[in-house]
GROMACS .gro file of N, CA and C in nm:
model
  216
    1UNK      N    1   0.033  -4.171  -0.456
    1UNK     CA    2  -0.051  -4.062  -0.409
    1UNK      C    3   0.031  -3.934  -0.394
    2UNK      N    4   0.148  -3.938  -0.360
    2UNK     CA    5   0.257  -3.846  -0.306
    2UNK      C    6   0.291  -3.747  -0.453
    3UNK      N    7   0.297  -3.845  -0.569
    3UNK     CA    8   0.277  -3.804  -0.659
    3UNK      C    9   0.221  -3.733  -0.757
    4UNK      N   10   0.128  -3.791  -0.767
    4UNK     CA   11  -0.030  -3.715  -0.722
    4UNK      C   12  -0.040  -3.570  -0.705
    5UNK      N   13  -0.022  -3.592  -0.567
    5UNK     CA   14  -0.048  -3.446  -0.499
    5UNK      C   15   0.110  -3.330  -0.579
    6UNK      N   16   0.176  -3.401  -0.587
    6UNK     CA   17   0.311  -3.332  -0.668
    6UNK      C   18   0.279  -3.262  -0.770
    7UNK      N   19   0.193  -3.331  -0.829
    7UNK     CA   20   0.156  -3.289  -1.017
    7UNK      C   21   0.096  -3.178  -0.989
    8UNK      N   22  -0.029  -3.222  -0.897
    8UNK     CA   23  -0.114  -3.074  -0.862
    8UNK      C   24  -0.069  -2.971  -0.838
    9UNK      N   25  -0.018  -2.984  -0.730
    9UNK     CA   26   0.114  -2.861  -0.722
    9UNK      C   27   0.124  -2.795  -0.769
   10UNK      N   28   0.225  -2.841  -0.879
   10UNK     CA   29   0.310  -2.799  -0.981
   10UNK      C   30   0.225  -2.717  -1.073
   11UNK      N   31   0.085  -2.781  -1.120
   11UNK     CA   32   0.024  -2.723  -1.200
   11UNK      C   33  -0.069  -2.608  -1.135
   12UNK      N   34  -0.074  -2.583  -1.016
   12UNK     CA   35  -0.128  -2.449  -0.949
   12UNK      C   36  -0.009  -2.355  -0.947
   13UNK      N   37   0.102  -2.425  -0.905
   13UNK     CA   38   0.182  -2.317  -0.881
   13UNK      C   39   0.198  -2.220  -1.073
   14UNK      N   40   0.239  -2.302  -1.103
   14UNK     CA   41   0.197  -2.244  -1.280
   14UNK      C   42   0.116  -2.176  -1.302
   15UNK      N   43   0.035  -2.182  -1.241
   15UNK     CA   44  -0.152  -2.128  -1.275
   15UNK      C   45  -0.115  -1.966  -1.203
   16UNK      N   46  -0.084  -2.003  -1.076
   16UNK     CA   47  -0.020  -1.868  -0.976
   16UNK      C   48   0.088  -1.770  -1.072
   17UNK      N   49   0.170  -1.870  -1.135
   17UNK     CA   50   0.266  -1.766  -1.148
   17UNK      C   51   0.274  -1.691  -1.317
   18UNK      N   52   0.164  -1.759  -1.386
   18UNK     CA   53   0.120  -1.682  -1.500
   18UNK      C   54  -0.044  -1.599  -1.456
   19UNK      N   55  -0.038  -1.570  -1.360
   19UNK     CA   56  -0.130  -1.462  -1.300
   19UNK      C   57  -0.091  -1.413  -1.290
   20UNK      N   58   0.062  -1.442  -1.195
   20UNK     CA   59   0.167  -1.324  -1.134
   20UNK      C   60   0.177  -1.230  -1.250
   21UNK      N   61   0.211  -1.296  -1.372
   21UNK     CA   62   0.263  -1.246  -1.487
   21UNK      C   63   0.188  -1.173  -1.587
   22UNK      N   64   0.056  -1.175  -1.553
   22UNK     CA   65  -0.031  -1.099  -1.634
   22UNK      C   66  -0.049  -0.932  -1.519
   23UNK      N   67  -0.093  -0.941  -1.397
   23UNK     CA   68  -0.060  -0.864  -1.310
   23UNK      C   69   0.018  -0.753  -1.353
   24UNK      N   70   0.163  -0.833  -1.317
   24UNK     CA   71   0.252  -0.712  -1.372
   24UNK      C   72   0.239  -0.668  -1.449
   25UNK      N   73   0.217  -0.746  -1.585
   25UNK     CA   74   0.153  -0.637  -1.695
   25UNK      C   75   0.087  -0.514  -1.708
   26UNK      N   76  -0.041  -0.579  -1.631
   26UNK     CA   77  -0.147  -0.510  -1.623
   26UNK      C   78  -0.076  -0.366  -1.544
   27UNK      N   79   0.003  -0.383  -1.430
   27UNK     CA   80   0.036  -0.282  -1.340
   27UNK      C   81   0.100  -0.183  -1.427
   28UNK      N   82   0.193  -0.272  -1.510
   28UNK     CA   83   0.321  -0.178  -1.638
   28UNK      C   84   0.210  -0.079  -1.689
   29UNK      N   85   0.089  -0.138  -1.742
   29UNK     CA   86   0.001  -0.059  -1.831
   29UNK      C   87  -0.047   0.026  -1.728
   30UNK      N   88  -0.108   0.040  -1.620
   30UNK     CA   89  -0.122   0.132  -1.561
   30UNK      C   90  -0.060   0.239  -1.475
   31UNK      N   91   0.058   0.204  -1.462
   31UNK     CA   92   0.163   0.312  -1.451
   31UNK      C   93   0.189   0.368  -1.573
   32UNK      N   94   0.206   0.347  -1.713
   32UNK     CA   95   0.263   0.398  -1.857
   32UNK      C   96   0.093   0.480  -1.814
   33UNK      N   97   0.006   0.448  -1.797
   33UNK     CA   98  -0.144   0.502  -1.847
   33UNK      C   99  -0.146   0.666  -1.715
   34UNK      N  100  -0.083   0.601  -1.612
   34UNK     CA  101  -0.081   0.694  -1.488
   34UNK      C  102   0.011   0.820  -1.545
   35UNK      N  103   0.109   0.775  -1.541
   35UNK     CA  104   0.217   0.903  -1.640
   35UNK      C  105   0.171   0.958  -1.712
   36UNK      N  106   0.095   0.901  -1.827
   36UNK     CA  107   0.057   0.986  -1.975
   36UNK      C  108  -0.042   1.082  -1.887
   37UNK      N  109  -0.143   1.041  -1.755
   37UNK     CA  110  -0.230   1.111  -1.737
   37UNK      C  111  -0.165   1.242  -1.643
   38UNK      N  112  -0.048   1.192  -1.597
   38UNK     CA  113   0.004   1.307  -1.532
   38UNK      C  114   0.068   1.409  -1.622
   39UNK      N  115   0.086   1.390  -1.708
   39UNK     CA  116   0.203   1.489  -1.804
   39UNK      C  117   0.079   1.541  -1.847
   40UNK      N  118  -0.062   1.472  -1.914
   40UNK     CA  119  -0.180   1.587  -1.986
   40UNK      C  120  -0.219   1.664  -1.866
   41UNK      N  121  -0.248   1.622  -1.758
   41UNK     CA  122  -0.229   1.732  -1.613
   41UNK      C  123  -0.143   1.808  -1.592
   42UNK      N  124  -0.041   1.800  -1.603
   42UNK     CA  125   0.045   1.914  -1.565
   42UNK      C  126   0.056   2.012  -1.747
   43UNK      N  127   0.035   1.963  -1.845
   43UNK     CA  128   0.010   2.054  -1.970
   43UNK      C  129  -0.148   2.145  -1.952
   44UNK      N  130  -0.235   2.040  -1.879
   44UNK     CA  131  -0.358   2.120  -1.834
   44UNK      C  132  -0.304   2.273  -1.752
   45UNK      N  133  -0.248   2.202  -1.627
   45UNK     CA  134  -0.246   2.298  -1.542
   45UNK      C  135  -0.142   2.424  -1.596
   46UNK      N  136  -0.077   2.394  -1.707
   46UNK     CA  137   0.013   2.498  -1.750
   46UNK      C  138  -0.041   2.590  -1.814
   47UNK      N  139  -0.115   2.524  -1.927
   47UNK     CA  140  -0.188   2.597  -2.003
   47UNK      C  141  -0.341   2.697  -1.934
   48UNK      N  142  -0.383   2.607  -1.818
   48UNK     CA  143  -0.496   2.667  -1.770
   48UNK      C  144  -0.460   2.777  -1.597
   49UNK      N  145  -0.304   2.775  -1.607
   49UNK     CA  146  -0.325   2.842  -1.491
   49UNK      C  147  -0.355   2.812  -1.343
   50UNK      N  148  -0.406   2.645  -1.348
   50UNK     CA  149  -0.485   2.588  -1.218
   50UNK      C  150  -0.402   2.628  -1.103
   51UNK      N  151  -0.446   2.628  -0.991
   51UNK     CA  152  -0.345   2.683  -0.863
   51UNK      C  153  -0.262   2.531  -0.809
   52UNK      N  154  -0.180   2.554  -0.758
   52UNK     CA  155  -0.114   2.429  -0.771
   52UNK      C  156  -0.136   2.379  -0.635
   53UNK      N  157  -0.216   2.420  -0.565
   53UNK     CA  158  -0.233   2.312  -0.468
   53UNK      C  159  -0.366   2.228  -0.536
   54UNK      N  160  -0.465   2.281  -0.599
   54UNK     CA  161  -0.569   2.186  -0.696
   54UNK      C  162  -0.464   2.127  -0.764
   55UNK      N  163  -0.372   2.112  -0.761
   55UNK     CA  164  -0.259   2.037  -0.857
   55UNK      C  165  -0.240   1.926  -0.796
   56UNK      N  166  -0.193   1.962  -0.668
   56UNK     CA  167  -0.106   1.857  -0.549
   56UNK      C  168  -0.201   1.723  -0.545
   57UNK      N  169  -0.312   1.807  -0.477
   57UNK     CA  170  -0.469   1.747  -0.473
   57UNK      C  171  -0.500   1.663  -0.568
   58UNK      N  172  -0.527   1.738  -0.649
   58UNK     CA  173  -0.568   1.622  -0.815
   58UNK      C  174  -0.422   1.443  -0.829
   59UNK      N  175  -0.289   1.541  -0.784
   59UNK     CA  176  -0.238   1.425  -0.785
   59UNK      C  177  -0.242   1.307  -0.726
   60UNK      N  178  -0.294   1.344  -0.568
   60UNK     CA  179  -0.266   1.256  -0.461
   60UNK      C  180  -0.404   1.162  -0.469
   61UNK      N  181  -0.514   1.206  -0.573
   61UNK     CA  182  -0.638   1.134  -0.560
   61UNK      C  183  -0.594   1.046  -0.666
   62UNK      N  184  -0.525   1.073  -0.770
   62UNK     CA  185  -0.475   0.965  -0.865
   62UNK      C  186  -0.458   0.835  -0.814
   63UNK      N  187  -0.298   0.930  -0.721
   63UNK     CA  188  -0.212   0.798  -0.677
   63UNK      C  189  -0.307   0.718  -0.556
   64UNK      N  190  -0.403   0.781  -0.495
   64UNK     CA  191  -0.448   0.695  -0.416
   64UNK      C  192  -0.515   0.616  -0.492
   65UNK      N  193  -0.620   0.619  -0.583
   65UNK     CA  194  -0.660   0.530  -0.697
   65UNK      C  195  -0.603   0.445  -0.759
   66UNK      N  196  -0.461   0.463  -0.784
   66UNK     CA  197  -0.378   0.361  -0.862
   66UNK      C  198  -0.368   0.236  -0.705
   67UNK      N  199  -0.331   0.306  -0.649
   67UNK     CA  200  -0.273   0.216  -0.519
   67UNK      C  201  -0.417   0.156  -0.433
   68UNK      N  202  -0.502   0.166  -0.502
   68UNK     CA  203  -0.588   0.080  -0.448
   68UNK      C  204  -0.624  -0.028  -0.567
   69UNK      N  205  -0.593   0.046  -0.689
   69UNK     CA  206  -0.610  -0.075  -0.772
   69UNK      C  207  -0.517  -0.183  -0.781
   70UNK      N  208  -0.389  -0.150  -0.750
   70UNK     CA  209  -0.292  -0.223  -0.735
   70UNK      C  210  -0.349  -0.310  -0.571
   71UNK      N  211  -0.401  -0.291  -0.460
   71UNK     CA  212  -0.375  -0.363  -0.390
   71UNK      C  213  -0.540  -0.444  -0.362
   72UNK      N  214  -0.603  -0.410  -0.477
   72UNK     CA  215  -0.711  -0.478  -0.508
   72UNK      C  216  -0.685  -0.641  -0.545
   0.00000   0.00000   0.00000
């Protein structure tokens, strides 16, 4: 039985830790996706003049977005 319950284990913990591993992925891609969107923002705001506290602003709603998807 001891055994048993061993195998199971083993095969959740696996299950857990190729989640873990898609996760991070997923996170990699949305930080690479977060950046690209910050650099066309700050080429926006260069090219358009925006005042840079609508800058600050625009950023901090990002990062609060990322960081809720991350702790989703």
């Amino acid at each position: 039985m001891t055994k048993l319950k061993y195998e199971i284990l083993e095969k959740e913990l696996k299950t857990v830790m190729k989640e873990i591993k898609e996760f991070r992925k997923e996170n990699e891609d949305l930080i690479k996706k977060n950046q690209n969107l910050h650099e066309k923002i700050y080429d926006l705001e260069n090219d358009n003049g925006v005042d840079d506290n609508n800058y600050k602003l625009l950023l901090f709603t990002i990062g609060l977005l990322i960081v809720g998807i991350i702790m989703k």
